[in-house]
Amino acid sequence: MRGTLTTIRLLVLAVVAVSHAAGAPAFAASFTWNGPKIATSSTFAGGQQTWNNSANWTGDASGTFPNGAEDVAQIRVNWGASPTLNLNQQITLKTLSIGDSATLYYPVTVAAGSGGSLVFSSTTGTTTITKNNSINGTASTELRSDIVSAGMSLLSEVFENRIQNTTGIGRLTFSGNVSAGSAGLKTIVHASSATGSGLSYINYAGVISDGSGQIGITVSPASAGAIPFRLTGTANSFSGPVTILTQSVQAFPLTGTTGALGSGTLQLGNTVATGSSATLSLGGSLETVTERNPIVVPDGSSGTRRIEVINVYGADNTWGGIYTSGNRILSGVMDVQNSGGVTLACSGTSSLTFSNAIRGTGPITISSTGSGKVIFSGAGSTHSGTVTIRSRELQLAGGSALAASAIVPLAGGTMTLTPALQATVGGLAPNAGGLVDVGSGYVTVSAGLPVADMLTALLAGRGDGTWTGTSGITSTVAAANLTASIPRTVGWLDNGGGSVTFAYAAPGDTNLDWTVDILDAANFLAGGKFDSGTPATWNEGDFGYDGVVDILDAADFLSTGLFDNGAYNGASGAAPLTAVPEPSATSAVAAMAAAVAWQSLIRRRKRHA
């Protein structure tokens, strides 16, 4: 029996020895960098260094180096110059602590070397990369930027990265590609607990793909500080969820038109009762970039939720070194579920377009500081909340983009339409202080806008007759036409049932179909309002907004040269050249003129009888 036990012990020792010789310890161990030092100094030498050399490490397992599923590698030591640690083989870890522990900070790089890569794996908990910048007495503007350029494969369900206790500009960049190394969802959790400079960030600059499983991203409530999570990869294809529970995610692909956020559902904000603000910032490439994610703004936290296009940041016109000016398109459905709603903003000239349906009941606020537009171009929207324009411009580029929403333009806010668009909105408050510029388009308000309120807004926008008012309902296209001596205006209809319509129009287009024809002449005559002095509508011939139909309205009708001449509102919004009427049209105009004269004569005779 004693001989048998001795044999078993020898076999175990042999297995351990072979494992150590291969560089893969059979048990969890902690290692600290102990490589070459600068002569006559206690600081470690920088330059090219070798990871897979046991002589460069001290720790729980002597004679080897960190390369095990539960291993911890500490390379946050006192560096005397910037090092590059070359892996040279596949290295498996649970935890990596990176940085410089001294007052004078030297950036650290973990590189692939010759065929190397990182695998993060643990059966006992979360895998982690931690960067700590906590050094007293250094300038708050000091740049402390570390890089992991080796590719990474994630085997554990949670991979957490964090920056802690930043006193300078703390940056941690993953420039290698990242993917799941096994089946199932692997979540990259951003959980920094630092504030630091506004130029601090964690950045994934390589390609993030699903690999053998699925990759998702979560910005955790544990992020007590303000270190943003940045994505600058130009070909990210991961399909897992992007969950912004708090703080900021910056989608900044450096080039091209492919978005950085993958294709999974993006959740903006926390679902619990408490929680801080959540922001999605878009920027980077100078081209127009499309992000594909469905967006959910869930009910729960009272914190603000914000989606913004960033153009510039800081006095040097950069966002942490990235110039940003391309337009951004969000092509997924957005569902605004929470009572606090979501704020949409453009800080410069770039636009923010929602090209799919908008749903939910939560409020939407437009609060831009730049000239860029927030554009809604999707179809089939069912969003029934309010859309408040606090500043700058909201543009409708789809007829049903906000078909059930109530739009409220406040002072400083403007609603516009793309050329010749025929749009429907659920409600409209045109007298709230802002401006509704119908351009060359057509707007139907389903409910909530009384005719009297619409007329108040139209008169405010009409101003002195030039349609250059600064509030209410106006048309910059009509104003430009009038400047060119082309008679154009804004017409209106009471559709009944609480619905009203207003549109760019020519005088005489009584039914707002963008043609002037025999139907319009019939409406003008059938109303019987000419020279009667009784209140009249646009459909009955009041084209001058004085409340009655008189010789001035008849003159407006007859002077446009559009009768029976086809459509006058091209897709560009420009007025067509007026052709000479054909004989049939001339006859019709003459007949109408005669009818007007006859009605006038009859009314005068009645008054003198």
Coordinates of C-alpha atoms in Angstrom, one line a residue:
M1 CA 0.0 0.0 0.0
R2 CA 2.8 2.4 1.0
G3 CA 4.5 1.8 -2.4
T4 CA 1.2 2.5 -4.2
L5 CA 0.7 5.9 -2.4
T6 CA 4.3 6.9 -3.2
T7 CA 3.7 6.1 -6.9
I8 CA 0.5 8.3 -6.9
R9 CA 2.4 11.2 -5.3
L10 CA 5.1 10.9 -7.9
L11 CA 2.6 11.0 -10.7
V12 CA 0.8 14.1 -9.3
L13 CA 4.2 15.9 -9.0
A14 CA 5.1 14.9 -12.5
V15 CA 1.8 16.3 -13.9
V16 CA 2.3 19.6 -12.0
A17 CA 5.9 19.8 -13.2
V18 CA 4.8 19.3 -16.9
S19 CA 2.0 21.9 -16.5
H20 CA 4.5 24.5 -15.1
A21 CA 7.0 23.7 -17.8
A22 CA 4.3 24.4 -20.4
G23 CA 3.6 27.8 -18.8
A24 CA 0.1 26.9 -17.6
P25 CA -0.3 26.5 -13.9
A26 CA -2.9 24.0 -12.8
F27 CA -4.2 26.3 -10.0
A28 CA -5.3 29.9 -9.6
A29 CA -2.3 32.1 -8.9
S30 CA -1.4 35.8 -8.5
F31 CA 1.6 37.2 -10.3
T32 CA 3.4 40.6 -10.2
W33 CA 5.8 41.9 -12.9
N34 CA 9.4 41.6 -11.8
G35 CA 11.2 42.1 -15.1
P36 CA 14.5 44.0 -15.8
K37 CA 15.1 47.2 -13.9
I38 CA 16.9 50.4 -14.9
A39 CA 20.5 50.4 -13.7
T40 CA 21.0 51.9 -10.3
S41 CA 17.2 52.3 -10.0
S42 CA 14.3 50.6 -8.4
T43 CA 12.1 51.3 -11.5
F44 CA 11.3 48.7 -14.1
A45 CA 12.8 49.1 -17.6
G46 CA 10.5 50.0 -20.4
G47 CA 10.8 49.1 -24.1
Q48 CA 10.1 45.6 -25.5
Q49 CA 9.5 43.1 -22.7
T50 CA 8.5 39.4 -22.8
W51 CA 5.3 38.1 -21.0
N52 CA 5.9 34.4 -21.4
N53 CA 9.2 34.4 -19.5
S54 CA 9.0 33.1 -15.9
A55 CA 12.0 35.2 -14.9
N56 CA 9.9 38.3 -15.3
W57 CA 7.4 37.4 -12.7
T58 CA 7.0 36.7 -9.0
G59 CA 4.0 35.2 -7.4
D60 CA 2.2 32.2 -6.1
A61 CA 3.6 29.8 -8.6
S62 CA 7.4 30.1 -9.0
G63 CA 9.1 29.2 -12.2
T64 CA 6.2 30.1 -14.5
F65 CA 4.2 33.2 -15.7
P66 CA 0.5 34.1 -15.5
N67 CA -1.5 31.9 -17.9
G68 CA -4.4 30.1 -16.2
A69 CA -8.2 30.4 -16.1
E70 CA -8.1 31.9 -12.6
D71 CA -4.8 33.8 -12.8
V72 CA -4.3 37.4 -11.7
A73 CA -1.5 39.5 -13.5
Q74 CA -0.3 42.7 -11.8
I75 CA 1.6 45.0 -14.2
R76 CA 0.8 48.2 -12.4
V77 CA 4.2 48.7 -11.0
N78 CA 6.8 51.5 -10.9
W79 CA 7.9 51.9 -14.5
G80 CA 10.9 53.9 -15.5
A81 CA 9.9 54.1 -19.1
S82 CA 7.0 53.1 -21.2
P83 CA 6.9 49.3 -21.7
T84 CA 5.4 47.0 -24.3
L85 CA 4.7 43.6 -22.9
N86 CA 4.6 41.0 -25.7
L87 CA 2.5 38.0 -25.0
N88 CA 4.0 35.7 -27.8
Q89 CA 1.4 33.0 -27.2
Q90 CA -2.2 32.7 -26.1
I91 CA -2.5 33.9 -22.5
T92 CA -5.5 33.0 -20.3
L93 CA -6.3 35.3 -17.3
K94 CA -9.1 36.1 -14.9
T95 CA -7.7 39.5 -13.9
L96 CA -5.3 42.0 -15.3
S97 CA -4.3 45.2 -13.4
I98 CA -2.5 47.7 -15.7
G99 CA -0.8 51.0 -15.3
D100 CA 2.0 52.8 -13.5
S101 CA 2.1 53.1 -9.7
A102 CA 4.6 56.0 -9.6
T103 CA 4.0 59.7 -9.6
L104 CA 5.6 60.1 -13.1
Y105 CA 3.3 58.1 -15.3
Y106 CA 4.6 55.9 -18.2
P107 CA 1.9 54.4 -20.5
V108 CA 1.8 50.6 -20.7
T109 CA 1.0 48.5 -23.7
V110 CA 0.1 44.8 -23.8
A111 CA 0.8 43.6 -27.3
A112 CA 0.3 40.3 -29.2
G113 CA 4.0 39.9 -29.9
S114 CA 4.6 36.8 -32.0
G115 CA 1.2 35.2 -32.3
G116 CA -0.1 36.1 -28.9
S117 CA -3.7 36.9 -27.7
L118 CA -5.6 37.2 -24.4
V119 CA -8.3 34.9 -23.2
F120 CA -10.4 35.9 -20.2
S121 CA -11.9 33.0 -18.4
S122 CA -13.1 32.2 -14.9
T123 CA -15.4 29.6 -13.4
T124 CA -15.5 31.4 -10.1
G125 CA -16.6 34.9 -11.0
T126 CA -16.2 38.0 -13.2
T127 CA -13.1 38.5 -15.3
T128 CA -11.6 42.0 -15.0
I129 CA -9.2 44.6 -16.4
T130 CA -8.5 47.4 -14.0
K131 CA -6.6 50.6 -14.6
N132 CA -5.8 52.7 -11.5
N133 CA -4.5 56.3 -11.9
S134 CA -4.5 57.3 -8.2
I135 CA -1.2 59.2 -7.7
N136 CA -1.1 62.2 -5.5
G137 CA 0.5 65.5 -6.4
T138 CA 0.3 65.2 -10.2
A139 CA -1.3 67.6 -12.6
S140 CA -5.0 67.0 -13.4
T141 CA -4.1 67.4 -17.1
E142 CA -1.5 64.7 -17.2
L143 CA -2.3 62.1 -19.9
R144 CA -2.3 58.5 -18.5
S145 CA -3.1 56.3 -21.5
D146 CA -2.7 52.5 -21.5
I147 CA -3.3 50.2 -24.4
V148 CA -4.2 46.5 -24.9
S149 CA -3.5 46.0 -28.6
A150 CA -3.6 42.2 -28.4
G151 CA -6.8 40.5 -29.5
M152 CA -9.1 39.2 -26.8
S153 CA -11.4 36.2 -26.6
L154 CA -14.1 36.1 -23.8
L155 CA -15.0 32.8 -22.3
S156 CA -16.8 34.1 -19.1
E157 CA -20.3 35.6 -19.0
V158 CA -19.0 38.9 -17.6
F159 CA -15.9 40.8 -18.6
E160 CA -15.6 44.0 -16.5
N161 CA -13.3 46.9 -17.3
R162 CA -12.8 49.9 -15.1
I163 CA -10.8 53.0 -14.4
Q164 CA -10.4 53.8 -10.7
N165 CA -9.5 56.9 -8.8
T166 CA -8.4 59.0 -11.8
T167 CA -6.5 62.2 -10.9
G168 CA -5.3 63.0 -14.5
I169 CA -6.6 62.1 -17.9
G170 CA -7.1 58.4 -17.6
R171 CA -7.5 56.4 -20.8
L172 CA -7.6 52.6 -21.5
T173 CA -7.8 51.6 -25.1
F174 CA -8.5 48.1 -26.5
S175 CA -7.2 48.4 -30.1
G176 CA -7.3 44.6 -30.8
N177 CA -10.3 42.7 -31.9
V178 CA -12.7 41.3 -29.3
S179 CA -15.0 38.3 -29.7
A180 CA -16.8 35.5 -27.7
G181 CA -14.7 32.4 -27.4
S182 CA -17.6 30.1 -26.5
A183 CA -21.3 29.8 -26.9
G184 CA -23.7 32.2 -25.0
L185 CA -23.8 35.9 -24.2
K186 CA -20.6 37.5 -23.0
T187 CA -21.2 40.9 -21.6
I188 CA -18.6 43.7 -21.5
V189 CA -19.4 45.7 -18.4
H190 CA -18.1 49.2 -18.0
A191 CA -17.9 49.9 -14.3
S192 CA -15.5 52.7 -13.7
S193 CA -15.6 54.4 -10.3
A194 CA -13.6 57.5 -11.1
T195 CA -14.2 61.1 -12.3
G196 CA -10.9 62.4 -13.6
S197 CA -10.6 64.8 -16.5
G198 CA -13.4 65.2 -19.1
L199 CA -11.1 63.7 -21.6
S200 CA -10.8 60.3 -19.8
Y201 CA -12.4 57.3 -21.4
I202 CA -12.3 53.5 -22.0
N203 CA -12.2 52.9 -25.7
Y204 CA -12.7 49.8 -27.9
A205 CA -11.0 50.7 -31.1
G206 CA -10.8 47.2 -32.7
V207 CA -13.6 45.2 -34.2
I208 CA -16.1 43.6 -31.8
S209 CA -17.8 40.5 -33.2
D210 CA -19.9 37.7 -31.8
G211 CA -17.3 35.0 -32.6
S212 CA -18.5 31.6 -31.2
G213 CA -21.2 33.2 -29.0
Q214 CA -22.6 36.7 -28.6
I215 CA -21.2 40.0 -27.3
G216 CA -23.2 42.6 -25.4
I217 CA -22.3 45.8 -23.6
T218 CA -23.6 47.2 -20.3
V219 CA -22.7 50.5 -18.7
S220 CA -23.3 49.6 -15.0
P221 CA -24.9 51.6 -12.2
A222 CA -21.6 51.0 -10.4
S223 CA -20.1 53.6 -12.6
A224 CA -20.2 56.3 -9.9
G225 CA -17.8 58.5 -11.9
A226 CA -18.1 60.2 -15.3
I227 CA -15.7 58.1 -17.4
P228 CA -17.4 57.5 -20.7
F229 CA -17.4 54.2 -22.6
R230 CA -16.3 54.8 -26.2
L231 CA -16.6 52.6 -29.4
T232 CA -14.4 53.7 -32.3
G233 CA -14.2 50.5 -34.3
T234 CA -15.3 50.8 -37.9
A235 CA -16.7 47.3 -38.6
N236 CA -18.4 46.2 -35.3
S237 CA -20.8 43.3 -36.0
F238 CA -21.8 42.1 -32.5
S239 CA -25.5 41.4 -32.0
G240 CA -25.9 41.4 -28.2
P241 CA -27.8 44.1 -26.3
V242 CA -26.2 47.5 -25.5
T243 CA -27.5 48.6 -22.1
I244 CA -26.8 52.1 -20.9
L245 CA -28.0 52.1 -17.3
T246 CA -26.1 55.2 -16.4
Q247 CA -23.4 57.6 -17.7
S248 CA -22.4 57.8 -21.4
V249 CA -21.7 55.6 -24.4
Q250 CA -19.9 57.3 -27.2
A251 CA -20.4 55.6 -30.6
F252 CA -17.5 57.2 -32.6
P253 CA -16.5 55.1 -35.6
L254 CA -13.4 56.8 -37.0
T255 CA -14.1 56.3 -40.7
G256 CA -16.7 54.9 -43.0
T257 CA -20.5 54.6 -42.8
T258 CA -20.9 51.5 -40.6
G259 CA -22.1 52.1 -37.0
A260 CA -20.2 51.1 -33.9
L261 CA -23.1 49.8 -31.8
G262 CA -23.7 46.4 -33.5
S263 CA -27.3 45.3 -34.1
G264 CA -28.7 44.4 -30.7
T265 CA -31.4 46.3 -28.8
L266 CA -30.1 49.5 -27.2
Q267 CA -31.6 50.2 -23.8
L268 CA -31.2 53.9 -22.7
G269 CA -31.7 54.2 -19.0
N270 CA -32.4 52.1 -15.9
T271 CA -35.6 50.2 -15.2
V272 CA -35.4 50.7 -11.4
A273 CA -36.8 53.6 -9.5
T274 CA -33.4 55.2 -8.9
G275 CA -30.6 55.9 -11.2
S276 CA -28.6 58.6 -12.8
S277 CA -28.7 60.0 -16.3
A278 CA -28.0 57.9 -19.4
T279 CA -26.6 59.4 -22.7
L280 CA -25.8 58.1 -26.1
S281 CA -23.4 60.3 -27.9
L282 CA -22.8 59.9 -31.7
G283 CA -19.9 61.2 -33.6
G284 CA -16.6 60.3 -35.2
S285 CA -16.6 59.6 -39.0
L286 CA -17.0 62.6 -41.3
E287 CA -19.4 60.5 -43.4
T288 CA -23.1 59.8 -42.7
V289 CA -23.1 56.8 -40.4
T290 CA -26.1 54.5 -39.7
E291 CA -26.6 52.7 -36.4
R292 CA -29.0 49.8 -36.7
N293 CA -30.1 49.2 -33.1
P294 CA -33.8 49.1 -32.0
I295 CA -33.9 51.6 -29.1
V296 CA -35.9 51.3 -25.9
V297 CA -36.2 54.1 -23.4
P298 CA -37.7 52.0 -20.5
D299 CA -39.9 53.2 -17.7
G300 CA -38.3 53.3 -14.3
S301 CA -35.5 55.6 -13.3
S302 CA -36.2 59.4 -13.0
G303 CA -32.8 60.2 -14.5
T304 CA -32.6 62.0 -17.8
R305 CA -32.1 60.1 -21.1
R306 CA -30.4 61.8 -24.0
I307 CA -29.3 61.0 -27.6
E308 CA -27.0 63.6 -29.1
V309 CA -24.8 64.2 -32.1
I310 CA -21.5 65.7 -31.0
N311 CA -19.6 68.0 -33.4
V312 CA -16.8 69.5 -31.3
Y313 CA -15.6 69.2 -27.7
G314 CA -13.3 71.6 -25.9
A315 CA -11.4 74.7 -27.0
D316 CA -9.4 72.8 -29.5
N317 CA -12.5 71.7 -31.4
T318 CA -12.0 68.0 -30.6
W319 CA -13.7 65.3 -28.6
G320 CA -10.7 63.8 -26.9
G321 CA -8.7 64.0 -30.2
I322 CA -11.6 63.0 -32.5
Y323 CA -13.0 65.5 -34.9
T324 CA -16.7 64.9 -35.5
S325 CA -19.0 66.4 -38.1
G326 CA -20.8 63.6 -40.0
N327 CA -24.6 63.2 -40.0
R328 CA -26.0 60.3 -38.0
I329 CA -29.0 58.0 -38.8
L330 CA -30.7 55.7 -36.2
S331 CA -32.5 53.1 -38.3
G332 CA -34.1 51.0 -35.6
V333 CA -37.6 51.5 -34.1
M334 CA -37.5 53.8 -31.0
D335 CA -39.9 53.0 -28.2
V336 CA -40.2 55.8 -25.6
Q337 CA -41.8 54.2 -22.6
N338 CA -40.9 56.3 -19.6
S339 CA -42.7 59.4 -18.3
G340 CA -39.5 61.4 -18.2
G341 CA -39.0 60.9 -21.9
V342 CA -35.9 61.4 -24.0
T343 CA -34.0 64.5 -25.1
L344 CA -32.6 64.6 -28.7
A345 CA -29.9 67.2 -29.6
C346 CA -27.4 68.3 -32.2
S347 CA -24.5 70.3 -31.0
G348 CA -23.2 71.5 -34.4
T349 CA -24.0 71.3 -38.1
S350 CA -24.6 67.5 -38.1
S351 CA -28.1 66.1 -38.3
L352 CA -29.7 63.3 -36.3
T353 CA -32.2 61.2 -38.3
F354 CA -34.7 58.6 -36.9
S355 CA -35.6 56.6 -40.1
N356 CA -37.9 54.1 -38.5
A357 CA -41.1 54.2 -36.5
I358 CA -41.4 56.0 -33.1
R359 CA -43.5 54.3 -30.5
G360 CA -44.6 54.7 -26.9
T361 CA -46.2 57.4 -24.9
G362 CA -43.3 59.2 -23.2
P363 CA -42.4 62.8 -24.1
I364 CA -39.6 63.7 -26.6
T365 CA -37.7 67.0 -26.3
I366 CA -35.7 68.6 -29.0
S367 CA -33.0 70.7 -27.4
S368 CA -30.1 71.4 -29.8
T369 CA -27.4 74.0 -29.5
G370 CA -26.2 73.8 -33.1
S371 CA -27.7 74.2 -36.6
G372 CA -28.1 70.5 -37.1
K373 CA -31.6 69.2 -37.5
V374 CA -33.4 66.4 -35.6
I375 CA -35.2 64.6 -38.5
F376 CA -38.0 62.0 -38.3
S377 CA -38.5 60.1 -41.6
G378 CA -39.9 56.8 -40.6
A379 CA -43.4 55.4 -41.4
G380 CA -46.0 53.8 -39.3
S381 CA -45.2 55.7 -36.0
T382 CA -47.7 55.2 -33.2
H383 CA -46.0 57.4 -30.6
S384 CA -48.7 59.3 -28.8
G385 CA -46.8 61.5 -26.4
T386 CA -45.7 65.2 -26.8
V387 CA -42.8 66.3 -28.9
T388 CA -41.5 69.6 -27.5
I389 CA -39.1 71.7 -29.6
R390 CA -37.3 73.8 -27.0
S391 CA -34.6 75.0 -29.4
R392 CA -33.5 74.8 -33.0
E393 CA -35.2 72.6 -35.6
L394 CA -37.3 69.4 -35.9
Q395 CA -37.9 68.4 -39.5
L396 CA -40.6 66.0 -40.7
A397 CA -39.3 63.9 -43.6
G398 CA -42.0 61.2 -43.6
G399 CA -45.7 61.7 -43.8
S400 CA -46.5 59.5 -40.9
A401 CA -43.3 60.0 -38.9
L402 CA -45.1 61.6 -36.0
A403 CA -48.7 60.7 -37.0
A404 CA -50.0 60.4 -33.5
S405 CA -47.7 62.8 -31.6
A406 CA -48.6 66.2 -30.3
I407 CA -46.0 68.8 -31.4
V408 CA -45.2 71.8 -29.3
P409 CA -42.8 74.4 -30.8
L410 CA -41.6 76.7 -28.0
A411 CA -39.9 80.1 -28.5
G412 CA -36.6 79.3 -30.3
G413 CA -37.9 76.1 -31.7
T414 CA -39.1 75.4 -35.3
M415 CA -40.9 72.6 -37.0
T416 CA -40.1 72.2 -40.8
L417 CA -41.0 69.8 -43.6
T418 CA -39.0 68.4 -46.5
P419 CA -40.2 69.8 -49.9
A420 CA -43.7 69.0 -50.9
L421 CA -44.2 66.6 -48.0
Q422 CA -47.8 65.8 -47.0
A423 CA -47.6 65.0 -43.3
T424 CA -50.1 64.1 -40.5
V425 CA -49.5 64.9 -36.9
G426 CA -51.6 64.0 -33.9
G427 CA -51.7 67.5 -32.5
L428 CA -50.1 70.8 -32.8
A429 CA -49.6 73.9 -30.6
P430 CA -48.6 76.6 -33.1
N431 CA -49.2 79.5 -30.7
A432 CA -46.8 78.2 -28.0
G433 CA -44.1 80.7 -29.0
G434 CA -42.3 78.8 -31.7
L435 CA -42.6 78.6 -35.5
V436 CA -44.1 76.0 -37.9
D437 CA -42.6 76.4 -41.3
V438 CA -44.7 74.5 -43.8
G439 CA -42.3 75.3 -46.6
S440 CA -43.8 73.8 -49.8
G441 CA -45.6 71.1 -47.8
Y442 CA -49.0 70.1 -46.4
V443 CA -49.9 69.4 -42.7
T444 CA -53.0 67.7 -41.4
V445 CA -53.6 68.0 -37.6
S446 CA -55.8 65.2 -36.5
A447 CA -57.1 66.7 -33.3
G448 CA -56.6 69.4 -30.7
L449 CA -56.2 72.5 -32.9
P450 CA -59.3 74.6 -33.1
V451 CA -59.8 76.6 -36.3
A452 CA -59.7 79.8 -34.4
D453 CA -56.3 78.9 -32.9
M454 CA -55.0 77.8 -36.3
L455 CA -56.1 81.2 -37.8
T456 CA -54.3 83.0 -35.0
A457 CA -51.1 81.2 -35.8
L458 CA -51.6 81.8 -39.6
L459 CA -52.0 85.5 -39.1
A460 CA -48.9 85.6 -36.9
G461 CA -46.9 83.8 -39.6
R462 CA -48.3 85.9 -42.4
G463 CA -47.3 89.1 -40.7
D464 CA -47.6 92.0 -43.1
G465 CA -48.5 89.6 -45.9
T466 CA -45.0 88.5 -46.7
W467 CA -45.1 85.3 -44.6
T468 CA -42.0 86.3 -42.7
G469 CA -43.5 86.1 -39.2
T470 CA -41.2 84.8 -36.4
S471 CA -43.9 82.7 -34.7
G472 CA -47.1 80.8 -35.6
I473 CA -47.5 79.1 -39.0
T474 CA -45.5 80.4 -42.0
S475 CA -43.9 79.3 -45.2
T476 CA -40.4 80.3 -46.2
V477 CA -41.1 79.0 -49.7
A478 CA -44.1 81.3 -50.1
A479 CA -42.1 84.2 -48.7
A480 CA -39.3 83.5 -51.3
N481 CA -41.9 83.3 -54.1
L482 CA -43.5 86.6 -53.1
T483 CA -40.1 88.2 -53.2
A484 CA -39.8 87.0 -56.8
S485 CA -43.3 88.4 -57.6
I486 CA -44.8 84.9 -57.7
P487 CA -48.1 84.9 -55.8
R488 CA -48.0 82.1 -53.2
T489 CA -49.4 81.9 -49.7
V490 CA -50.6 79.3 -47.1
G491 CA -54.1 78.0 -47.3
W492 CA -56.2 76.1 -44.8
L493 CA -59.1 73.7 -44.5
D494 CA -61.5 72.7 -41.7
N495 CA -61.8 69.0 -42.3
G496 CA -64.5 68.5 -39.6
G497 CA -64.4 66.2 -36.6
G498 CA -61.7 68.4 -35.0
S499 CA -59.2 68.0 -37.9
V500 CA -57.6 70.9 -39.8
T501 CA -55.2 71.2 -42.6
F502 CA -52.8 74.0 -43.7
A503 CA -50.5 74.0 -46.7
Y504 CA -48.3 75.9 -49.1
A505 CA -50.8 77.2 -51.8
A506 CA -51.5 79.5 -54.7
P507 CA -54.5 81.9 -54.3
G508 CA -57.5 80.1 -55.8
D509 CA -56.5 76.6 -54.8
T510 CA -59.5 76.2 -52.6
N511 CA -59.1 72.5 -51.9
L512 CA -55.3 72.5 -51.5
D513 CA -54.6 69.9 -54.1
W514 CA -51.8 72.0 -55.7
T515 CA -53.8 72.6 -58.9
V516 CA -56.2 75.4 -59.7
D517 CA -59.0 74.1 -61.8
I518 CA -62.8 74.1 -62.4
L519 CA -63.4 72.6 -59.0
D520 CA -61.8 75.6 -57.4
A521 CA -63.9 77.9 -59.5
A522 CA -67.0 76.0 -58.5
N523 CA -66.0 76.3 -54.8
F524 CA -65.4 80.0 -55.2
L525 CA -68.8 80.6 -56.8
A526 CA -70.9 78.0 -54.9
G527 CA -70.1 79.5 -51.5
G528 CA -72.0 82.6 -52.4
K529 CA -69.7 84.7 -50.2
F530 CA -68.4 87.1 -52.9
D531 CA -69.1 90.7 -51.9
S532 CA -71.6 89.5 -49.2
G533 CA -69.7 90.8 -46.3
T534 CA -70.3 87.6 -44.4
P535 CA -67.5 85.5 -42.8
A536 CA -65.8 83.2 -45.2
T537 CA -63.2 80.4 -45.2
W538 CA -60.3 79.7 -47.5
N539 CA -62.3 77.1 -49.3
E540 CA -65.0 79.7 -50.0
G541 CA -62.5 82.2 -51.4
D542 CA -61.0 84.2 -48.6
F543 CA -57.4 84.2 -49.9
G544 CA -56.4 87.4 -48.2
Y545 CA -57.1 86.5 -44.6
D546 CA -59.5 89.4 -44.0
G547 CA -62.4 87.1 -43.3
V548 CA -64.5 88.0 -46.3
V549 CA -64.5 87.3 -50.1
D550 CA -64.3 90.4 -52.2
I551 CA -62.8 91.7 -55.5
L552 CA -59.3 91.4 -54.1
D553 CA -59.7 87.7 -53.6
A554 CA -61.2 87.3 -57.1
A555 CA -58.2 89.2 -58.5
D556 CA -55.9 86.9 -56.7
F557 CA -57.7 83.9 -58.2
L558 CA -57.5 85.2 -61.7
S559 CA -54.0 86.7 -61.7
T560 CA -51.9 83.6 -60.9
G561 CA -52.1 82.2 -64.5
L562 CA -52.5 78.7 -63.0
F563 CA -56.1 77.9 -64.0
D564 CA -56.3 74.5 -65.7
N565 CA -52.5 74.6 -66.1
G566 CA -51.6 71.5 -64.1
A567 CA -49.8 71.0 -60.8
Y568 CA -47.9 74.1 -59.6
N569 CA -46.0 72.5 -56.6
G570 CA -43.0 70.5 -57.8
A571 CA -41.0 68.2 -55.5
S572 CA -38.4 71.0 -55.2
G573 CA -40.9 73.4 -53.8
A574 CA -40.1 76.0 -56.5
A575 CA -42.9 77.6 -58.4
P576 CA -43.1 76.6 -62.0
L577 CA -43.1 79.0 -64.9
T578 CA -46.6 80.2 -65.7
A579 CA -47.6 79.1 -69.2
V580 CA -50.0 81.1 -71.4
P581 CA -53.5 79.6 -70.8
E582 CA -55.0 77.5 -73.6
P583 CA -58.3 78.7 -75.2
S584 CA -60.3 76.3 -73.0
A585 CA -58.7 77.7 -69.8
T586 CA -59.1 81.3 -71.1
S587 CA -62.8 80.6 -71.6
A588 CA -63.2 79.2 -68.2
V589 CA -61.4 82.2 -66.6
A590 CA -63.6 84.6 -68.6
A591 CA -66.7 82.7 -67.6
M592 CA -65.7 82.9 -63.9
A593 CA -64.9 86.6 -64.2
A594 CA -68.3 87.2 -65.8
A595 CA -70.0 85.2 -63.0
V596 CA -68.2 87.3 -60.4
A597 CA -69.3 90.5 -62.1
W598 CA -72.8 89.2 -62.4
Q599 CA -72.9 88.3 -58.6
S600 CA -71.6 91.7 -57.8
L601 CA -74.2 93.4 -60.0
I602 CA -77.0 91.4 -58.4
R603 CA -75.9 92.3 -54.9
R604 CA -75.7 96.0 -55.7
R605 CA -79.2 95.9 -57.2
K606 CA -80.5 94.2 -54.1
R607 CA -79.0 96.8 -51.9
H608 CA -80.6 99.6 -53.9
A609 CA -84.0 98.0 -54.3

